[in-house]
């Protein structure tokens, strides 16, 4: 099978997650991605003190997850000779990515206008925290901080909880996804016009887009703030029974379904009176309290055996051990081994199948500057 | 401005969020997106509302997701309608659908059949759990996918029950990944003349979303645990989290404890070593919390800015909306409705050549574009 992208060279100057997750996806699609890293530390993510789990040489597991399938070229952008080499490399590339704070690339001399002067049809892509201008533009674009500004922390958890951030770096990942969309759209357009483009996304704008459904509601209902339910909060805008409930031996998730049907199936007489669907939202805490008590009486498997055959939208609640042991997970073949500096590391694959095939590559994350020699020779730098 | 996907026709057989949010992005990038809907029922999302907000007969939610699109109403059980549809397929570049496995095949619209009509088509199939296995008949609903994928154990703190993310994250991510691969496949189609068959599922999208966690888990064999106190990301050490002040909340991102203590000047905090920032994160975070709660947001933010620390206030939407930093993004746009009314929604988050992309075209009524489309097909 031919790759979706061929003969696309991506120079990735970005660090941490937003930009690198974008170039990872481009690599999955078949692009050649070269990380341009500073010689001393490289991408700061290599040493980012996350968790207590390390791979060889003390590098973080997350660096390896994000940077598999890439090459590394180390260069000191403050050194004029190295900078000239990098500029030479830029003339060979189709795409360049960075996520420095606004102004940094201008100081280095690799802002879009100057890069365009040496490579007019390049697709130049940048991720910022809060956009290129405005009162926040100089502030650090970091996941938790952009979550905090975006209002998203008032959507998860329950009414009596403080703001609850999403526990995965959602702003980084979504901004990286939007960046790839913009880059590819520009590459597509370039095939007919021959012209490059500047693509800009910010983590804050990406989080606003992520909230577009509920934010549109807020913008048109007189700016009423979301109210998380008091009991088993799962989505501030969805009626009972929506939520995760404790059972005698674990949890069960229940999505949208008629409260009365659920009451009948569970044999909870006190739910029969909620015949008006409007009350499923207005009285959701009252209804969910009754359900909470009922679900606590039996184990998860017994409830699933009652509810699933009746087409109630329900599921067990798994941790990673449960997930990995499940047949549904195994069939997906989501795992792959990559090799980095002779070490084998297990990680996940690209989630999309193309022409029935899973996209995998055993190429692991590069050592810092691992490909300097090869790249210098190949491009005659 | 010429938008990048101009001249691309997308036929959207998708319903609710995952497929339609992909269609919306493609439309904002310039594609002509035509919803293929049942003449009477229409897309099921038309009848799904939040907060009981409606725009005439359809929900505001439907209008939010389906602005900037056209509608072609066909009954897939009628021969004549199918033949119109096949003519349209011959002119299209992209198809998306999120029917359960087998449905499109039964209608004669599976990939193999469509490929015979249009070999360069990019055919995109979105499912909940993949096309086979014990879950293939299970509803591909977001909360259920969050629950099965382990995601509910990433948010909230250690002693909280599993806490779902309060948005349709699986649908949204899957739709956005579809956009990425659809455009990549369009690039390939233009280069080689060959189409592509793309398969996505909400479950694979949510597993990909947790790739840092799972890679860490594969390496250690231990499930990353949520912090017991003010968890914000189970992989991160103190001080990472949201802290209460005397009048609000602050988000504090990753930074050396010593650096944070330049701000806090807290005796208790100075007794912790940096190498314990993960293993003792709960004790350290409680120490920080006791100090932070004594002063106001403004007090801390002023000092944090002088020290260039990674600290920001926690806003609700009202606070965000009144901030100059939000206003300068120009993130909102008005959509004109047929009856002269308007509603406000957000715009596409991608900027091209410094321009923001807005379009005030509203969501179509069922079959609104049948006449125009049939005339163009002859």
CSV table of C-alpha atoms in Angstrom, one decimal, chain B:
chain,number,residue,atom,x,y,z
B,1,UNK,CA,-9.7,34.3,0.0
B,2,UNK,CA,-9.8,31.0,-1.9
B,3,UNK,CA,-10.4,28.3,0.7
B,4,UNK,CA,-8.1,25.3,0.4
B,5,UNK,CA,-10.9,22.7,-0.1
B,6,UNK,CA,-12.9,24.6,-2.7
B,7,UNK,CA,-14.3,22.3,-5.4
B,8,UNK,CA,-14.4,19.3,-3.0
B,9,UNK,CA,-17.8,17.7,-2.5
B,10,UNK,CA,-18.4,15.8,0.7
B,11,UNK,CA,-21.5,13.6,1.0
B,12,UNK,CA,-22.3,13.3,4.7
B,13,UNK,CA,-24.4,10.2,5.6
B,14,UNK,CA,-23.4,10.8,9.2
B,15,UNK,CA,-25.5,11.6,12.2
B,16,UNK,CA,-25.1,13.3,15.6
B,17,UNK,CA,-21.6,14.5,16.3
B,18,UNK,CA,-18.6,12.5,15.2
B,19,UNK,CA,-19.2,12.5,11.4
B,20,UNK,CA,-21.0,15.8,11.3
B,21,UNK,CA,-18.3,17.7,13.2
B,22,UNK,CA,-15.9,16.4,10.6
B,23,UNK,CA,-18.2,17.7,7.9
B,24,UNK,CA,-18.3,21.1,9.6
B,25,UNK,CA,-14.5,21.4,9.7
B,26,UNK,CA,-14.3,20.4,6.0
B,27,UNK,CA,-17.0,23.0,5.2
B,28,UNK,CA,-15.2,25.7,7.0
B,29,UNK,CA,-12.0,24.8,5.1
B,30,UNK,CA,-13.9,25.4,1.9
B,31,UNK,CA,-15.6,22.0,0.9
B,32,UNK,CA,-19.1,21.8,-0.2
B,33,UNK,CA,-20.7,19.5,2.3
B,34,UNK,CA,-24.0,17.9,1.4
B,35,UNK,CA,-26.0,16.0,4.1
B,36,UNK,CA,-27.7,13.0,2.8
B,37,UNK,CA,-30.9,12.7,4.8
B,38,UNK,CA,-34.2,10.8,4.9
B,39,UNK,CA,-36.9,12.9,3.4
B,40,UNK,CA,-39.2,12.7,6.4
B,41,UNK,CA,-37.0,11.9,9.4
B,42,UNK,CA,-33.9,13.8,8.4
B,43,UNK,CA,-30.7,13.4,10.4
B,44,UNK,CA,-31.5,12.2,13.9
B,45,UNK,CA,-29.5,15.0,15.4
B,46,UNK,CA,-32.2,17.5,14.3
B,47,UNK,CA,-34.3,16.2,17.2
B,48,UNK,CA,-31.5,16.1,19.9
B,49,UNK,CA,-31.5,19.2,22.0
B,50,UNK,CA,-29.7,20.4,25.0
B,51,UNK,CA,-31.4,22.8,27.5
B,52,UNK,CA,-34.4,22.4,25.3
B,53,UNK,CA,-33.2,25.1,22.9
B,54,UNK,CA,-34.7,25.0,19.4
B,55,UNK,CA,-34.5,27.0,16.2
B,56,UNK,CA,-37.9,26.4,14.6
B,57,UNK,CA,-38.2,22.6,14.3
B,58,UNK,CA,-34.6,21.7,14.7
B,59,UNK,CA,-32.4,21.9,17.8
B,60,UNK,CA,-29.9,24.6,18.3
B,61,UNK,CA,-27.4,21.8,18.8
B,62,UNK,CA,-28.1,20.6,15.2
B,63,UNK,CA,-27.7,24.1,13.9
B,64,UNK,CA,-24.4,24.4,15.7
B,65,UNK,CA,-22.9,21.3,14.2
B,66,UNK,CA,-24.5,21.6,10.7
B,67,UNK,CA,-24.1,25.2,9.7
B,68,UNK,CA,-22.4,25.8,6.4
B,69,UNK,CA,-23.9,22.6,4.8
B,70,UNK,CA,-26.5,21.6,2.2
B,71,UNK,CA,-29.1,18.9,2.4
B,72,UNK,CA,-30.1,16.4,-0.2
B,73,UNK,CA,-33.1,14.3,0.9
B,74,UNK,CA,-33.3,10.8,-0.5
B,75,UNK,CA,-35.0,7.6,0.6
B,76,UNK,CA,-32.4,4.9,0.5
B,77,UNK,CA,-35.1,2.3,0.0
B,78,UNK,CA,-36.4,3.9,-3.3
B,79,UNK,CA,-34.7,2.8,-6.5
B,80,UNK,CA,-35.1,6.2,-8.1
B,81,UNK,CA,-33.6,8.0,-5.2
B,82,UNK,CA,-30.7,5.6,-5.2
B,83,UNK,CA,-30.0,6.3,-8.8
B,84,UNK,CA,-29.9,10.1,-8.1
B,85,UNK,CA,-27.6,9.4,-5.3
B,86,UNK,CA,-25.3,7.3,-7.5
B,87,UNK,CA,-25.0,10.2,-10.0
B,88,UNK,CA,-24.1,12.5,-7.1
B,89,UNK,CA,-21.5,10.0,-5.8
B,90,UNK,CA,-19.8,10.0,-9.2
B,91,UNK,CA,-19.2,13.7,-8.7
B,92,UNK,CA,-18.1,13.7,-5.1
B,93,UNK,CA,-14.7,13.3,-3.6
B,94,UNK,CA,-15.6,12.3,-0.1
B,95,UNK,CA,-18.2,10.2,1.7
B,96,UNK,CA,-18.6,9.9,5.5
B,97,UNK,CA,-21.0,7.7,7.3
B,98,UNK,CA,-21.4,6.4,10.8
B,99,UNK,CA,-24.0,3.7,10.4
B,100,UNK,CA,-23.5,0.5,12.4
B,101,UNK,CA,-21.4,-2.1,10.6
B,102,UNK,CA,-23.3,-3.6,7.6
B,103,UNK,CA,-26.0,-1.0,7.1
B,104,UNK,CA,-24.3,0.8,4.1
B,105,UNK,CA,-23.5,-2.5,2.5
B,106,UNK,CA,-27.2,-3.6,2.6
B,107,UNK,CA,-28.1,-0.3,0.9
B,108,UNK,CA,-25.6,-1.0,-1.9
B,109,UNK,CA,-23.4,1.8,-0.7
B,110,UNK,CA,-20.5,-0.1,0.9
B,111,UNK,CA,-17.0,0.9,-0.1
B,112,UNK,CA,-16.5,-1.8,-2.7
B,113,UNK,CA,-19.8,-0.8,-4.4
B,114,UNK,CA,-19.1,2.9,-4.3
B,115,UNK,CA,-15.6,2.4,-5.6
B,116,UNK,CA,-17.0,1.0,-8.8
B,117,UNK,CA,-18.9,4.2,-9.4
B,118,UNK,CA,-16.1,6.5,-8.3
B,119,UNK,CA,-12.6,4.9,-7.9
B,120,UNK,CA,-11.0,8.1,-6.5
B,121,UNK,CA,-13.5,8.4,-3.7
B,122,UNK,CA,-12.3,8.9,-0.1
B,123,UNK,CA,-14.7,6.7,1.8
B,124,UNK,CA,-14.8,7.3,5.6
B,125,UNK,CA,-16.5,5.0,7.9
B,126,UNK,CA,-16.8,5.8,11.6
B,127,UNK,CA,-17.9,3.2,14.2
B,128,UNK,CA,-18.0,3.0,18.0
B,129,UNK,CA,-15.8,0.1,18.6
B,130,UNK,CA,-14.5,-1.1,15.2
B,131,UNK,CA,-16.3,-3.4,12.8
B,132,UNK,CA,-15.9,-6.7,14.6
B,133,UNK,CA,-15.8,-8.3,18.1
B,134,UNK,CA,-18.1,-8.4,21.1
B,135,UNK,CA,-18.8,-4.7,21.1
B,136,UNK,CA,-19.7,-4.2,17.4
B,137,UNK,CA,-23.5,-4.1,18.2
B,138,UNK,CA,-23.0,-1.9,21.2
B,139,UNK,CA,-24.2,1.8,20.8
B,140,UNK,CA,-21.2,4.0,20.1
B,141,UNK,CA,-22.1,6.5,22.7
B,142,UNK,CA,-19.5,8.8,24.2
B,143,UNK,CA,-20.0,8.1,27.9
B,144,UNK,CA,-19.9,4.4,27.3
B,145,UNK,CA,-16.7,4.7,25.3
B,146,UNK,CA,-15.1,6.9,28.0
B,147,UNK,CA,-16.0,4.2,30.6
B,148,UNK,CA,-14.7,1.3,28.6
B,149,UNK,CA,-11.5,3.0,27.5
B,150,UNK,CA,-10.1,3.7,31.0
B,151,UNK,CA,-10.5,7.5,30.4
B,152,UNK,CA,-12.8,7.9,33.4
B,153,UNK,CA,-9.9,7.1,35.6
B,154,UNK,CA,-7.8,10.0,34.4
B,155,UNK,CA,-9.9,12.9,35.7
B,156,UNK,CA,-10.9,13.7,39.3
B,157,UNK,CA,-8.8,12.8,42.3
B,158,UNK,CA,-7.8,9.4,43.6
B,159,UNK,CA,-10.7,9.0,46.0
B,160,UNK,CA,-13.3,10.3,43.6
B,161,UNK,CA,-15.3,7.7,41.6
B,162,UNK,CA,-14.3,7.4,37.9
B,163,UNK,CA,-15.0,10.9,36.5
B,164,UNK,CA,-16.0,11.3,32.9
B,165,UNK,CA,-14.8,14.3,30.9
B,166,UNK,CA,-17.9,16.5,30.6
B,167,UNK,CA,-17.9,16.8,26.8
B,168,UNK,CA,-18.4,14.4,23.9
B,169,UNK,CA,-14.6,13.8,23.6
B,170,UNK,CA,-14.7,10.5,21.8
B,171,UNK,CA,-17.0,11.9,19.1
B,172,UNK,CA,-15.1,15.1,18.8
B,173,UNK,CA,-11.6,13.5,18.5
B,174,UNK,CA,-12.8,10.9,16.1
B,175,UNK,CA,-14.4,13.5,13.9
B,176,UNK,CA,-11.3,15.6,13.9
B,177,UNK,CA,-9.0,12.7,13.1
B,178,UNK,CA,-11.3,11.9,10.2
B,179,UNK,CA,-10.7,15.4,8.9
B,180,UNK,CA,-7.0,14.9,9.0
B,181,UNK,CA,-7.1,11.6,7.2
B,182,UNK,CA,-9.7,12.7,4.6
B,183,UNK,CA,-7.5,15.6,3.6
B,184,UNK,CA,-4.4,13.4,3.5
B,185,UNK,CA,-6.3,11.0,1.3
B,186,UNK,CA,-7.4,13.8,-1.0
B,187,UNK,CA,-3.7,14.7,-1.4
B,188,UNK,CA,-3.1,11.1,-2.4
B,189,UNK,CA,-6.1,11.0,-4.7
B,190,UNK,CA,-4.9,14.1,-6.5
B,191,UNK,CA,-1.4,12.7,-6.8
B,192,UNK,CA,-2.2,9.1,-7.9
B,193,UNK,CA,-5.9,9.1,-8.9
B,194,UNK,CA,-6.5,6.4,-6.2
B,195,UNK,CA,-9.1,6.8,-3.6
B,196,UNK,CA,-8.9,5.5,0.0
B,197,UNK,CA,-11.0,3.6,2.5
B,198,UNK,CA,-10.7,5.1,6.0
B,199,UNK,CA,-11.9,3.4,9.1
B,200,UNK,CA,-12.1,5.1,12.4
B,201,UNK,CA,-13.7,4.3,15.7
B,202,UNK,CA,-14.4,6.3,18.8
B,203,UNK,CA,-12.7,3.6,20.9
B,204,UNK,CA,-9.4,3.8,18.9
B,205,UNK,CA,-9.6,7.6,19.0
B,206,UNK,CA,-9.9,7.5,22.8
B,207,UNK,CA,-7.1,5.0,23.1
B,208,UNK,CA,-4.9,7.3,21.0
B,209,UNK,CA,-5.9,10.2,23.1
B,210,UNK,CA,-4.4,8.4,26.1
B,211,UNK,CA,-1.2,7.4,24.3
B,212,UNK,CA,1.1,9.0,26.9
B,213,UNK,CA,-0.7,7.2,29.7
B,214,UNK,CA,-0.8,3.8,28.0
B,215,UNK,CA,2.9,3.9,26.9
B,216,UNK,CA,3.8,4.7,30.5
B,217,UNK,CA,1.5,1.9,31.7
B,218,UNK,CA,3.1,-0.6,29.2
B,219,UNK,CA,6.5,0.3,30.5
B,220,UNK,CA,5.8,0.1,34.2
B,221,UNK,CA,2.9,-2.3,34.4
B,222,UNK,CA,1.3,0.1,36.9
B,223,UNK,CA,-1.8,2.1,36.1
B,224,UNK,CA,-1.0,5.8,36.4
B,225,UNK,CA,-2.9,6.9,39.5
B,226,UNK,CA,-4.7,10.1,39.9
B,227,UNK,CA,-3.2,12.4,42.6
B,228,UNK,CA,-5.1,12.1,45.9
B,229,UNK,CA,-5.2,15.9,46.2
B,230,UNK,CA,-6.3,18.3,43.4
B,231,UNK,CA,-5.5,15.9,40.6
B,232,UNK,CA,-5.0,17.6,37.2
B,233,UNK,CA,-3.0,15.0,35.3
B,234,UNK,CA,-2.1,11.7,36.8
B,235,UNK,CA,1.4,11.6,35.2
B,236,UNK,CA,2.5,14.9,36.7
B,237,UNK,CA,4.2,15.8,40.0
B,238,UNK,CA,3.5,18.6,42.4
B,239,UNK,CA,2.6,21.5,42.1
B,240,UNK,CA,0.5,20.7,39.0
B,241,UNK,CA,-3.1,21.4,39.8
B,242,UNK,CA,-5.9,23.9,40.6
B,243,UNK,CA,-5.8,25.7,43.9
B,244,UNK,CA,-8.4,27.7,45.9
B,245,UNK,CA,-7.5,31.2,46.9
B,246,UNK,CA,-9.4,33.5,49.2
B,247,UNK,CA,-11.7,34.6,46.4
B,248,UNK,CA,-11.3,32.2,43.5
B,249,UNK,CA,-9.1,29.5,41.9
B,250,UNK,CA,-5.6,29.4,40.3
B,251,UNK,CA,-4.1,26.9,38.0
B,252,UNK,CA,-0.5,26.1,38.6
B,253,UNK,CA,1.4,24.2,35.9
B,254,UNK,CA,4.7,22.3,36.1
B,255,UNK,CA,7.6,24.2,37.7
B,256,UNK,CA,10.4,23.4,40.2
B,257,UNK,CA,9.2,23.7,43.8
B,258,UNK,CA,11.9,26.2,44.6
B,259,UNK,CA,10.7,28.4,41.8
B,260,UNK,CA,7.2,28.3,43.1
B,261,UNK,CA,8.4,29.1,46.6
B,262,UNK,CA,9.9,32.4,45.3
B,263,UNK,CA,6.2,33.3,45.0
B,264,UNK,CA,4.8,31.6,48.1
B,265,UNK,CA,7.7,32.1,50.6
B,266,UNK,CA,6.3,29.1,52.5
B,267,UNK,CA,8.5,27.6,55.2
B,268,UNK,CA,6.7,24.2,54.9
B,269,UNK,CA,7.3,23.9,51.2
B,270,UNK,CA,11.1,24.6,51.5
B,271,UNK,CA,11.5,21.4,53.4
B,272,UNK,CA,10.6,19.2,50.4
B,273,UNK,CA,13.2,18.2,47.9
B,274,UNK,CA,12.6,18.4,44.1
B,275,UNK,CA,13.2,14.7,43.6
B,276,UNK,CA,10.2,14.0,45.9
B,277,UNK,CA,7.9,16.2,43.9
B,278,UNK,CA,6.2,13.1,42.4
B,279,UNK,CA,6.4,10.6,45.3
B,280,UNK,CA,5.2,13.1,47.9
B,281,UNK,CA,3.0,15.1,45.6
B,282,UNK,CA,-0.1,14.9,47.7
B,283,UNK,CA,1.6,16.2,50.9
B,284,UNK,CA,3.4,18.9,48.9
B,285,UNK,CA,0.2,20.0,47.2
B,286,UNK,CA,-1.7,20.2,50.5
B,287,UNK,CA,1.2,22.4,51.9
B,288,UNK,CA,0.9,24.6,48.8
B,289,UNK,CA,-2.9,24.8,49.1
B,290,UNK,CA,-2.7,26.0,52.8
B,291,UNK,CA,-0.6,28.8,51.7
B,292,UNK,CA,-2.4,29.8,48.5
B,293,UNK,CA,-5.8,30.0,50.2
B,294,UNK,CA,-4.7,32.8,52.5
B,295,UNK,CA,-4.5,35.4,49.7
B,296,UNK,CA,-6.6,36.5,46.7
B,297,UNK,CA,-6.3,35.7,43.0
B,298,UNK,CA,-5.1,39.2,42.2
B,299,UNK,CA,-2.4,39.1,44.9
B,300,UNK,CA,-0.8,35.9,43.6
B,301,UNK,CA,-1.3,36.7,39.9
B,302,UNK,CA,0.5,40.1,40.2
B,303,UNK,CA,3.5,38.5,41.9
B,304,UNK,CA,3.5,35.5,39.6
B,305,UNK,CA,3.6,37.7,36.5
B,306,UNK,CA,6.7,39.5,37.9
B,307,UNK,CA,8.4,36.1,38.3
B,308,UNK,CA,7.1,34.8,34.9
B,309,UNK,CA,5.6,31.7,36.6
B,310,UNK,CA,3.2,29.4,34.8
B,311,UNK,CA,0.1,30.4,36.8
B,312,UNK,CA,-3.3,31.5,35.4
B,313,UNK,CA,-6.7,32.3,36.9
B,314,UNK,CA,-9.5,29.8,36.5
B,315,UNK,CA,-12.4,31.3,34.6
B,316,UNK,CA,-15.9,30.4,34.0
B,317,UNK,CA,-17.3,31.4,30.6
B,318,UNK,CA,-18.6,34.7,31.8
B,319,UNK,CA,-15.2,35.7,33.1
B,320,UNK,CA,-13.6,34.4,30.0
B,321,UNK,CA,-16.0,36.3,27.7
B,322,UNK,CA,-15.3,39.6,29.5
B,323,UNK,CA,-11.5,39.3,29.2
B,324,UNK,CA,-9.7,41.3,26.6
B,325,UNK,CA,-7.6,38.2,25.7
B,326,UNK,CA,-10.8,36.4,24.6
B,327,UNK,CA,-12.3,39.4,22.7
B,328,UNK,CA,-9.1,39.8,20.7
B,329,UNK,CA,-9.5,36.2,19.4
B,330,UNK,CA,-12.7,37.2,17.6
B,331,UNK,CA,-13.9,33.6,18.2
B,332,UNK,CA,-17.7,34.2,17.8
B,333,UNK,CA,-19.7,34.6,14.7
B,334,UNK,CA,-23.4,35.2,13.9
B,335,UNK,CA,-25.4,32.8,11.8
B,336,UNK,CA,-28.4,34.2,9.8
B,337,UNK,CA,-31.5,32.1,9.9
B,338,UNK,CA,-34.2,32.1,7.2
B,339,UNK,CA,-36.7,33.9,9.4
B,340,UNK,CA,-34.4,36.8,9.9
B,341,UNK,CA,-33.3,35.7,13.4
B,342,UNK,CA,-29.7,35.1,14.2
B,343,UNK,CA,-27.7,33.0,16.6
B,344,UNK,CA,-24.2,33.2,17.8
B,345,UNK,CA,-21.7,30.3,17.6
B,346,UNK,CA,-18.0,29.8,17.5
B,347,UNK,CA,-15.9,29.8,14.3
B,348,UNK,CA,-13.3,27.4,12.9
B,349,UNK,CA,-10.2,27.5,15.2
B,350,UNK,CA,-7.6,27.4,12.3
B,351,UNK,CA,-6.2,30.6,10.8
B,352,UNK,CA,-4.8,30.6,7.2
B,353,UNK,CA,-2.5,33.4,6.2
B,354,UNK,CA,-3.5,35.3,9.3
B,355,UNK,CA,-7.2,35.2,8.3
B,356,UNK,CA,-9.9,33.7,10.4
B,357,UNK,CA,-12.5,31.6,8.7
B,358,UNK,CA,-16.1,32.6,9.2
B,359,UNK,CA,-19.2,31.6,7.3
B,360,UNK,CA,-22.7,32.8,8.2
B,361,UNK,CA,-24.5,30.1,6.2
B,362,UNK,CA,-27.0,28.3,8.4
B,363,UNK,CA,-27.8,24.6,8.6
B,364,UNK,CA,-30.2,23.5,5.8
B,365,UNK,CA,-33.8,22.4,6.1
B,366,UNK,CA,-34.3,18.7,5.1
B,367,UNK,CA,-33.9,18.5,1.3
B,368,UNK,CA,-33.3,22.3,1.0
B,369,UNK,CA,-30.9,21.7,-1.9
B,370,UNK,CA,-32.6,18.9,-3.8
B,371,UNK,CA,-33.8,21.0,-6.7
B,372,UNK,CA,-30.4,22.7,-7.2
B,373,UNK,CA,-28.5,19.4,-6.9
B,374,UNK,CA,-30.8,17.5,-9.2
B,375,UNK,CA,-30.6,20.2,-11.9
B,376,UNK,CA,-26.9,20.1,-11.8
B,377,UNK,CA,-26.9,16.3,-12.2
B,378,UNK,CA,-29.2,16.6,-15.3
